[in-house]
mmCIF file of C-alpha atoms in Angstrom:
data_model
loop_
_atom_site.group_PDB
_atom_site.id
_atom_site.type_symbol
_atom_site.label_atom_id
_atom_site.label_comp_id
_atom_site.label_asym_id
_atom_site.label_seq_id
_atom_site.Cartn_x
_atom_site.Cartn_y
_atom_site.Cartn_z
ATOM 1 C CA UNK A 1 -12.704 9.297 -28.130
ATOM 2 C CA UNK A 2 -9.369 9.484 -26.419
ATOM 3 C CA UNK A 3 -9.770 8.645 -22.745
ATOM 4 C CA UNK A 4 -8.446 11.202 -20.299
ATOM 5 C CA UNK A 5 -5.148 12.973 -20.534
ATOM 6 C CA UNK A 6 -2.458 11.276 -22.547
ATOM 7 C CA UNK A 7 0.674 11.555 -20.494
ATOM 8 C CA UNK A 8 2.933 8.998 -19.031
ATOM 9 C CA UNK A 9 6.316 10.566 -18.506
ATOM 10 C CA UNK A 10 7.258 10.647 -14.846
ATOM 11 C CA UNK A 11 10.119 13.029 -14.117
ATOM 12 C CA UNK A 12 12.104 11.781 -11.128
ATOM 13 C CA UNK A 13 14.968 14.007 -10.099
ATOM 14 C CA UNK A 14 17.884 12.291 -8.450
ATOM 15 C CA UNK A 15 21.007 14.282 -7.705
ATOM 16 C CA UNK A 16 19.912 17.049 -10.069
ATOM 17 C CA UNK A 17 19.644 14.799 -13.125
ATOM 18 C CA UNK A 18 16.488 13.879 -15.008
ATOM 19 C CA UNK A 19 15.335 10.302 -14.525
ATOM 20 C CA UNK A 20 12.864 9.313 -17.261
ATOM 21 C CA UNK A 21 9.678 7.609 -16.109
ATOM 22 C CA UNK A 22 8.269 4.436 -17.596
ATOM 23 C CA UNK A 23 5.913 1.635 -16.698
ATOM 24 C CA UNK A 24 8.696 0.264 -14.533
ATOM 25 C CA UNK A 25 11.764 1.895 -13.036
ATOM 26 C CA UNK A 26 14.899 0.353 -14.645
ATOM 27 C CA UNK A 27 16.630 -2.533 -12.885
ATOM 28 C CA UNK A 28 18.154 -1.376 -9.650
ATOM 29 C CA UNK A 29 21.351 -3.179 -10.558
ATOM 30 C CA UNK A 30 21.957 -0.054 -12.658
ATOM 31 C CA UNK A 31 20.558 2.402 -10.122
ATOM 32 C CA UNK A 32 21.664 3.755 -6.731
ATOM 33 C CA UNK A 33 20.816 1.431 -3.867
ATOM 34 C CA UNK A 34 17.604 2.281 -2.004
ATOM 35 C CA UNK A 35 17.719 3.010 1.713
ATOM 36 C CA UNK A 36 18.524 0.142 4.056
ATOM 37 C CA UNK A 37 16.109 -2.158 5.829
ATOM 38 C CA UNK A 38 15.833 -4.938 3.275
ATOM 39 C CA UNK A 39 18.759 -7.180 4.052
ATOM 40 C CA UNK A 40 21.693 -4.808 3.563
ATOM 41 C CA UNK A 41 24.023 -6.081 0.879
ATOM 42 C CA UNK A 42 21.895 -9.067 -0.122
ATOM 43 C CA UNK A 43 21.617 -9.433 -3.922
ATOM 44 C CA UNK A 44 17.808 -9.544 -3.855
ATOM 45 C CA UNK A 45 16.754 -5.887 -3.706
ATOM 46 C CA UNK A 46 13.327 -4.245 -3.898
ATOM 47 C CA UNK A 47 12.174 -2.731 -7.167
ATOM 48 C CA UNK A 48 10.145 0.420 -7.578
ATOM 49 C CA UNK A 49 7.356 0.204 -10.148
ATOM 50 C CA UNK A 50 5.246 3.071 -11.431
ATOM 51 C CA UNK A 51 2.139 2.225 -13.435
ATOM 52 C CA UNK A 52 -0.097 4.697 -15.228
ATOM 53 C CA UNK A 53 -3.870 4.550 -14.861
ATOM 54 C CA UNK A 54 -4.082 6.782 -17.930
ATOM 55 C CA UNK A 55 -2.327 4.251 -20.109
ATOM 56 C CA UNK A 56 -4.384 1.408 -18.738
ATOM 57 C CA UNK A 57 -7.607 3.241 -19.610
ATOM 58 C CA UNK A 58 -6.260 3.944 -23.088
ATOM 59 C CA UNK A 59 -5.659 0.211 -23.510
ATOM 60 C CA UNK A 60 -9.261 -0.410 -22.536
ATOM 61 C CA UNK A 61 -10.405 2.215 -25.048
ATOM 62 C CA UNK A 62 -8.365 0.623 -27.846
ATOM 63 C CA UNK A 63 -9.714 -2.838 -27.047
ATOM 64 C CA UNK A 64 -13.349 -1.719 -26.953
ATOM 65 C CA UNK A 65 -12.946 0.396 -30.111
ATOM 66 C CA UNK A 66 -11.489 -2.574 -31.971
ATOM 67 C CA UNK A 67 -14.336 -4.823 -30.789
ATOM 68 C CA UNK A 68 -17.146 -2.384 -31.563
ATOM 69 C CA UNK A 69 -15.874 -0.261 -34.481
ATOM 70 C CA UNK A 70 -13.221 -2.397 -36.119
ATOM 71 C CA UNK A 71 -9.469 -2.379 -36.600
ATOM 72 C CA UNK A 72 -9.381 0.749 -38.768
ATOM 73 C CA UNK A 73 -10.929 2.935 -36.080
ATOM 74 C CA UNK A 74 -8.719 1.341 -33.443
ATOM 75 C CA UNK A 75 -5.633 2.257 -35.507
ATOM 76 C CA UNK A 76 -6.821 5.861 -35.749
ATOM 77 C CA UNK A 77 -7.298 5.989 -31.990
ATOM 78 C CA UNK A 78 -3.867 4.450 -31.423
ATOM 79 C CA UNK A 79 -2.327 7.197 -33.569
ATOM 80 C CA UNK A 80 -4.041 9.871 -31.459
ATOM 81 C CA UNK A 81 -2.881 8.199 -28.265
ATOM 82 C CA UNK A 82 0.746 8.052 -29.430
ATOM 83 C CA UNK A 83 0.709 11.660 -30.610
ATOM 84 C CA UNK A 84 -0.796 12.730 -27.313
ATOM 85 C CA UNK A 85 1.910 10.999 -25.296
ATOM 86 C CA UNK A 86 4.660 12.455 -27.472
ATOM 87 C CA UNK A 87 3.352 16.007 -27.129
ATOM 88 C CA UNK A 88 2.766 15.843 -23.406
ATOM 89 C CA UNK A 89 6.117 14.180 -22.810
ATOM 90 C CA UNK A 90 7.746 17.114 -24.566
ATOM 91 C CA UNK A 91 5.879 19.487 -22.236
ATOM 92 C CA UNK A 92 7.187 17.560 -19.231
ATOM 93 C CA UNK A 93 10.756 17.835 -20.490
ATOM 94 C CA UNK A 94 10.322 21.549 -21.206
ATOM 95 C CA UNK A 95 8.908 22.081 -17.727
ATOM 96 C CA UNK A 96 11.843 20.256 -16.138
ATOM 97 C CA UNK A 97 14.345 22.335 -18.122
ATOM 98 C CA UNK A 98 12.559 25.559 -17.245
ATOM 99 C CA UNK A 99 12.680 24.681 -13.562
ATOM 100 C CA UNK A 100 16.361 23.763 -13.786
ATOM 101 C CA UNK A 101 17.165 27.135 -15.342
ATOM 102 C CA UNK A 102 15.347 28.859 -12.536
ATOM 103 C CA UNK A 103 12.765 30.471 -14.784
ATOM 104 C CA UNK A 104 9.623 31.857 -13.227
ATOM 105 C CA UNK A 105 6.909 29.195 -13.045
ATOM 106 C CA UNK A 106 9.249 26.238 -12.984
ATOM 107 C CA UNK A 107 6.339 23.786 -13.240
ATOM 108 C CA UNK A 108 5.286 25.316 -16.564
ATOM 109 C CA UNK A 109 6.530 24.771 -20.076
ATOM 110 C CA UNK A 110 8.233 27.406 -22.254
ATOM 111 C CA UNK A 111 4.853 28.418 -23.608
ATOM 112 C CA UNK A 112 3.645 29.196 -20.096
ATOM 113 C CA UNK A 113 1.210 26.307 -20.066
ATOM 114 C CA UNK A 114 1.167 24.537 -16.699
ATOM 115 C CA UNK A 115 2.521 21.002 -16.668
ATOM 116 C CA UNK A 116 -0.104 18.344 -16.118
ATOM 117 C CA UNK A 117 -1.155 17.744 -12.536
ATOM 118 C CA UNK A 118 -0.250 14.370 -11.065
ATOM 119 C CA UNK A 119 -1.758 12.035 -8.508
ATOM 120 C CA UNK A 120 0.586 9.522 -6.912
ATOM 121 C CA UNK A 121 -1.192 6.403 -5.646
ATOM 122 C CA UNK A 122 0.012 4.232 -2.769
ATOM 123 C CA UNK A 123 -1.519 1.086 -1.319
ATOM 124 C CA UNK A 124 -1.691 -0.294 2.212
ATOM 125 C CA UNK A 125 -3.937 -3.285 1.713
ATOM 126 C CA UNK A 126 -3.666 -7.079 1.435
ATOM 127 C CA UNK A 127 -0.227 -8.323 2.397
ATOM 128 C CA UNK A 128 0.696 -5.144 4.247
ATOM 129 C CA UNK A 129 -2.045 -4.660 6.797
ATOM 130 C CA UNK A 130 -1.130 -7.360 9.306
ATOM 131 C CA UNK A 131 -1.127 -6.993 13.082
ATOM 132 C CA UNK A 132 2.315 -5.410 13.197
ATOM 133 C CA UNK A 133 1.806 -3.234 10.083
ATOM 134 C CA UNK A 134 4.841 -4.902 8.498
ATOM 135 C CA UNK A 135 3.962 -3.196 5.210
ATOM 136 C CA UNK A 136 5.269 0.077 6.631
ATOM 137 C CA UNK A 137 8.765 -1.074 5.626
ATOM 138 C CA UNK A 138 7.728 -0.844 1.971
ATOM 139 C CA UNK A 139 5.495 2.191 2.488
ATOM 140 C CA UNK A 140 8.328 4.300 3.893
ATOM 141 C CA UNK A 141 10.425 3.716 0.777
ATOM 142 C CA UNK A 142 7.533 4.501 -1.565
ATOM 143 C CA UNK A 143 6.852 7.726 0.321
ATOM 144 C CA UNK A 144 10.522 8.676 0.045
ATOM 145 C CA UNK A 145 10.407 8.097 -3.716
ATOM 146 C CA UNK A 146 7.310 10.280 -4.084
ATOM 147 C CA UNK A 147 8.701 13.113 -1.968
ATOM 148 C CA UNK A 148 11.872 13.058 -4.102
ATOM 149 C CA UNK A 149 9.854 13.414 -7.320
ATOM 150 C CA UNK A 150 6.748 15.389 -6.399
ATOM 151 C CA UNK A 151 6.093 19.116 -6.598
ATOM 152 C CA UNK A 152 3.612 20.491 -4.099
ATOM 153 C CA UNK A 153 2.231 22.946 -6.677
ATOM 154 C CA UNK A 154 1.019 20.224 -9.043
ATOM 155 C CA UNK A 155 1.005 16.909 -7.169
ATOM 156 C CA UNK A 156 -1.090 15.151 -4.557
ATOM 157 C CA UNK A 157 -1.196 11.654 -3.098
ATOM 158 C CA UNK A 158 -3.886 9.004 -2.645
ATOM 159 C CA UNK A 159 -3.426 6.084 -0.267
ATOM 160 C CA UNK A 160 -5.685 3.068 -0.789
ATOM 161 C CA UNK A 161 -6.090 1.800 2.760
ATOM 162 C CA UNK A 162 -7.663 -1.338 4.175
ATOM 163 C CA UNK A 163 -6.653 -2.345 7.679
ATOM 164 C CA UNK A 164 -8.319 -3.586 10.885
ATOM 165 C CA UNK A 165 -5.429 -2.190 12.918
ATOM 166 C CA UNK A 166 -2.898 -3.828 15.192
ATOM 167 C CA UNK A 167 -0.018 -2.774 17.394
ATOM 168 C CA UNK A 168 0.345 0.800 18.601
ATOM 169 C CA UNK A 169 3.976 0.954 17.538
ATOM 170 C CA UNK A 170 3.443 -0.522 14.056
ATOM 171 C CA UNK A 171 0.462 1.599 13.076
ATOM 172 C CA UNK A 172 1.818 4.650 14.857
ATOM 173 C CA UNK A 173 4.911 4.430 12.662
ATOM 174 C CA UNK A 174 2.749 4.003 9.551
ATOM 175 C CA UNK A 175 0.859 7.176 10.472
ATOM 176 C CA UNK A 176 4.113 9.025 11.074
ATOM 177 C CA UNK A 177 5.346 8.007 7.614
ATOM 178 C CA UNK A 178 2.177 9.429 6.041
ATOM 179 C CA UNK A 179 2.712 12.697 7.908
ATOM 180 C CA UNK A 180 5.944 13.084 5.919
ATOM 181 C CA UNK A 181 3.789 13.683 2.835
ATOM 182 C CA UNK A 182 1.928 16.466 4.622
ATOM 183 C CA UNK A 183 5.208 17.974 5.815
ATOM 184 C CA UNK A 184 6.331 18.034 2.170
ATOM 185 C CA UNK A 185 3.273 20.141 1.299
ATOM 186 C CA UNK A 186 1.440 17.352 -0.559
ATOM 187 C CA UNK A 187 -2.305 16.980 -0.216
ATOM 188 C CA UNK A 188 -3.229 13.478 0.983
ATOM 189 C CA UNK A 189 -6.493 11.663 0.319
ATOM 190 C CA UNK A 190 -7.116 8.262 1.907
ATOM 191 C CA UNK A 191 -9.544 5.881 0.209
ATOM 192 C CA UNK A 192 -10.982 2.983 2.224
ATOM 193 C CA UNK A 193 -12.736 0.212 0.321
ATOM 194 C CA UNK A 194 -13.343 -2.290 3.117
ATOM 195 C CA UNK A 195 -12.086 -1.411 6.588
ATOM 196 C CA UNK A 196 -10.108 1.181 8.511
ATOM 197 C CA UNK A 197 -10.417 0.351 12.182
ATOM 198 C CA UNK A 198 -8.314 1.123 15.238
ATOM 199 C CA UNK A 199 -4.735 1.641 13.989
ATOM 200 C CA UNK A 200 -6.063 1.629 10.431
ATOM 201 C CA UNK A 201 -8.270 4.600 11.250
ATOM 202 C CA UNK A 202 -5.335 6.286 12.987
ATOM 203 C CA UNK A 203 -3.532 6.107 9.624
ATOM 204 C CA UNK A 204 -6.602 7.525 7.872
ATOM 205 C CA UNK A 205 -6.643 10.540 10.167
ATOM 206 C CA UNK A 206 -3.413 11.818 8.631
ATOM 207 C CA UNK A 207 -5.367 12.690 5.471
ATOM 208 C CA UNK A 208 -6.750 16.001 4.276
ATOM 209 C CA UNK A 209 -9.723 14.036 2.954
ATOM 210 C CA UNK A 210 -11.065 10.582 3.814
ATOM 211 C CA UNK A 211 -13.404 8.665 1.525
ATOM 212 C CA UNK A 212 -14.832 5.189 1.972
ATOM 213 C CA UNK A 213 -17.068 2.805 0.084
ATOM 214 C CA UNK A 214 -20.708 2.619 1.243
ATOM 215 C CA UNK A 215 -20.227 -0.606 3.201
ATOM 216 C CA UNK A 216 -16.729 -0.037 4.586
ATOM 217 C CA UNK A 217 -16.250 -0.502 8.336
ATOM 218 C CA UNK A 218 -14.817 2.585 10.038
ATOM 219 C CA UNK A 219 -13.772 3.502 13.567
ATOM 220 C CA UNK A 220 -12.864 1.250 16.508
ATOM 221 C CA UNK A 221 -11.122 4.121 18.276
ATOM 222 C CA UNK A 222 -9.970 2.292 21.369
ATOM 223 C CA UNK A 223 -7.206 0.188 22.869
ATOM 224 C CA UNK A 224 -7.291 -3.490 23.816
ATOM 225 C CA UNK A 225 -4.878 -5.902 25.447
ATOM 226 C CA UNK A 226 -5.446 -9.607 25.890
ATOM 227 C CA UNK A 227 -3.176 -11.861 27.906
ATOM 228 C CA UNK A 228 -3.509 -15.516 28.876
ATOM 229 C CA UNK A 229 -2.667 -16.120 32.539
ATOM 230 C CA UNK A 230 -1.241 -19.589 33.121
ATOM 231 C CA UNK A 231 -0.041 -19.011 36.675
ATOM 232 C CA UNK A 232 -2.557 -21.365 38.294
ATOM 233 C CA UNK A 233 -1.850 -24.169 35.814
ATOM 234 C CA UNK A 234 1.899 -23.846 36.328
ATOM 235 C CA UNK A 235 1.362 -23.929 40.082
ATOM 236 C CA UNK A 236 -0.602 -27.161 39.810
ATOM 237 C CA UNK A 237 2.213 -28.667 37.770
ATOM 238 C CA UNK A 238 4.771 -27.620 40.367
ATOM 239 C CA UNK A 239 6.404 -25.076 38.087
ATOM 240 C CA UNK A 240 7.422 -21.738 39.526
ATOM 241 C CA UNK A 241 8.379 -18.929 37.140
ATOM 242 C CA UNK A 242 10.698 -16.406 38.773
ATOM 243 C CA UNK A 243 11.246 -12.892 37.434
ATOM 244 C CA UNK A 244 13.723 -10.376 38.830
ATOM 245 C CA UNK A 245 12.969 -6.706 38.170
ATOM 246 C CA UNK A 246 14.239 -3.269 39.139
ATOM 247 C CA UNK A 247 11.516 -0.644 39.038
ATOM 248 C CA UNK A 248 8.122 -0.877 40.685
ATOM 249 C CA UNK A 249 6.164 -1.318 37.460
ATOM 250 C CA UNK A 250 8.723 -3.113 35.298
ATOM 251 C CA UNK A 251 6.340 -6.080 35.250
ATOM 252 C CA UNK A 252 2.647 -5.814 35.981
ATOM 253 C CA UNK A 253 0.454 -8.334 34.155
ATOM 254 C CA UNK A 254 2.333 -11.332 32.783
ATOM 255 C CA UNK A 255 1.197 -14.899 32.019
ATOM 256 C CA UNK A 256 3.502 -16.323 34.666
ATOM 257 C CA UNK A 257 2.717 -14.553 37.938
ATOM 258 C CA UNK A 258 -0.402 -14.131 39.988
ATOM 259 C CA UNK A 259 -1.966 -10.778 39.051
ATOM 260 C CA UNK A 260 -2.798 -8.331 41.822
ATOM 261 C CA UNK A 261 -5.405 -5.576 41.840
ATOM 262 C CA UNK A 262 -2.563 -3.054 41.700
ATOM 263 C CA UNK A 263 -1.158 -4.791 38.599
ATOM 264 C CA UNK A 264 -4.538 -4.690 36.879
ATOM 265 C CA UNK A 265 -5.101 -1.032 37.723
ATOM 266 C CA UNK A 266 -1.656 0.017 36.506
ATOM 267 C CA UNK A 267 -2.203 -1.848 33.247
ATOM 268 C CA UNK A 268 -5.606 -0.198 32.808
ATOM 269 C CA UNK A 269 -4.092 3.231 33.512
ATOM 270 C CA UNK A 270 -1.472 2.617 30.822
ATOM 271 C CA UNK A 271 -4.135 1.664 28.270
ATOM 272 C CA UNK A 272 -6.141 4.787 29.100
ATOM 273 C CA UNK A 273 -3.056 6.924 28.473
ATOM 274 C CA UNK A 274 -2.598 5.334 25.058
ATOM 275 C CA UNK A 275 -6.269 5.953 24.281
ATOM 276 C CA UNK A 276 -5.909 9.592 25.307
ATOM 277 C CA UNK A 277 -3.063 10.022 22.806
ATOM 278 C CA UNK A 278 -5.163 8.273 20.126
ATOM 279 C CA UNK A 279 -8.165 10.515 20.850
ATOM 280 C CA UNK A 280 -6.043 13.654 20.766
ATOM 281 C CA UNK A 281 -4.604 12.665 17.389
ATOM 282 C CA UNK A 282 -8.043 12.038 15.892
ATOM 283 C CA UNK A 283 -9.472 15.233 17.362
ATOM 284 C CA UNK A 284 -6.550 17.325 16.074
ATOM 285 C CA UNK A 285 -6.944 15.865 12.599
ATOM 286 C CA UNK A 286 -10.753 16.046 12.536
ATOM 287 C CA UNK A 287 -11.781 18.768 15.010
ATOM 288 C CA UNK A 288 -15.442 18.635 13.974
ATOM 289 C CA UNK A 289 -15.772 15.084 15.336
ATOM 290 C CA UNK A 290 -17.342 14.616 18.775
ATOM 291 C CA UNK A 291 -14.394 12.618 20.020
ATOM 292 C CA UNK A 292 -16.035 11.398 23.235
ATOM 293 C CA UNK A 293 -18.949 10.036 21.211
ATOM 294 C CA UNK A 294 -16.795 8.083 18.761
ATOM 295 C CA UNK A 295 -13.868 6.988 20.960
ATOM 296 C CA UNK A 296 -15.814 4.049 22.383
ATOM 297 C CA UNK A 297 -14.277 1.188 20.420
ATOM 298 C CA UNK A 298 -17.376 1.007 18.197
ATOM 299 C CA UNK A 299 -17.343 0.729 14.411
ATOM 300 C CA UNK A 300 -19.704 2.267 11.864
ATOM 301 C CA UNK A 301 -20.708 1.324 8.310
ATOM 302 C CA UNK A 302 -19.912 3.958 5.643
ATOM 303 C CA UNK A 303 -23.024 6.208 5.764
ATOM 304 C CA UNK A 304 -23.126 6.107 9.570
ATOM 305 C CA UNK A 305 -19.402 6.871 9.722
ATOM 306 C CA UNK A 306 -20.040 9.913 7.557
ATOM 307 C CA UNK A 307 -22.803 11.044 9.927
ATOM 308 C CA UNK A 308 -20.284 10.838 12.766
ATOM 309 C CA UNK A 309 -17.800 12.916 10.753
ATOM 310 C CA UNK A 310 -15.286 10.073 10.544
ATOM 311 C CA UNK A 311 -15.184 10.247 6.725
ATOM 312 C CA UNK A 312 -15.893 13.004 4.222
ATOM 313 C CA UNK A 313 -17.415 11.246 1.204
ATOM 314 C CA UNK A 314 -18.777 7.862 0.137
ATOM 315 C CA UNK A 315 -17.127 6.417 -2.964
ATOM 316 C CA UNK A 316 -14.751 3.635 -3.931
ATOM 317 C CA UNK A 317 -11.066 4.140 -4.618
ATOM 318 C CA UNK A 318 -11.677 3.175 -8.262
ATOM 319 C CA UNK A 319 -14.294 5.900 -8.703
ATOM 320 C CA UNK A 320 -11.967 8.444 -7.098
ATOM 321 C CA UNK A 321 -9.031 7.618 -9.362
ATOM 322 C CA UNK A 322 -11.200 7.557 -12.483
ATOM 323 C CA UNK A 323 -12.466 11.028 -11.570
ATOM 324 C CA UNK A 324 -8.863 12.239 -11.401
ATOM 325 C CA UNK A 325 -8.110 10.790 -14.845
ATOM 326 C CA UNK A 326 -11.237 12.373 -16.325
ATOM 327 C CA UNK A 327 -10.137 15.654 -14.748
ATOM 328 C CA UNK A 328 -7.022 15.531 -16.922
ATOM 329 C CA UNK A 329 -4.465 14.375 -14.375
ATOM 330 C CA UNK A 330 -1.730 11.791 -14.558
ATOM 331 C CA UNK A 331 -2.581 9.020 -12.100
ATOM 332 C CA UNK A 332 0.545 7.068 -11.232
ATOM 333 C CA UNK A 333 0.459 4.007 -8.995
ATOM 334 C CA UNK A 334 3.686 3.503 -7.039
ATOM 335 C CA UNK A 335 4.676 0.145 -5.568
ATOM 336 C CA UNK A 336 7.834 -1.333 -4.171
ATOM 337 C CA UNK A 337 8.163 -5.096 -4.476
ATOM 338 C CA UNK A 338 10.791 -7.372 -3.078
ATOM 339 C CA UNK A 339 12.785 -9.305 -5.637
ATOM 340 C CA UNK A 340 12.331 -13.088 -5.430
ATOM 341 C CA UNK A 341 14.757 -14.718 -3.019
ATOM 342 C CA UNK A 342 16.647 -17.672 -4.397
ATOM 343 C CA UNK A 343 15.946 -20.878 -2.439
ATOM 344 C CA UNK A 344 19.580 -21.866 -2.906
#
């Protein structure tokens, strides 16, 4: 049988015009330049790709049908798939035209049937989840693209997240970018397959719903700072490091001066203030959590994290997305990739 809903058209609206969706957005040489932050006028520009889970599952269905029932049955299934895409693409176009004309129920076709619901999928995993959350530079652009195309009445977003955390500024900015989806009225689900700790969990707390796999590591709500002090070694070598400051606390703990008790206490006070902001954010997002019990820097495995109220359900991101497809939704994975840089 035909797997899931057979739709692939993605209607992106730029400047009031319809922008047809496909497996990959057309070359950006022919499209308006994306926002800055990727080298300005450099010729190598990022490309936005949108891939359909629905189509991928249909490919699997065709392959298994051919292997188990033969080429004739596979051809029949292919015909159904193509007809399904054609019909549902027409509904998307009709819905877009109806909305443009200002008709009541702009997200519905001329026959009054609601356009298919969509799930936009983002990823913050391998290659993006480093100490400084450098992947936020791509994530912000992907979020902008989704907000430009999505309709709160029919769309929601899933972020596949795996991160052990890192800097306050990097992961704080990543969380702020995710809040833009909420501000746009889009429901956000965050799916954690391996780890969401410290700043990674801060990102997760922006979600309406958090799921994780049974053995994912969750939590680490705390703040840490580590600093090598080489003052004594420099002193033995006859090296004196001189720093001039204006402001009592412009420098407290540094590797190059002898720390005082006052320096240590001021640094500890600053860390506590950061933790207080972290705790308040988690508590606001998940008010049922006993914040004093979980804000200890500890981590919990999936089922124990659920007991603590840190996550809502136990399942993998793959199971979640397959459920959406089986529920008749378009599942569209959005990714921005940097174009290869010439070594010349």
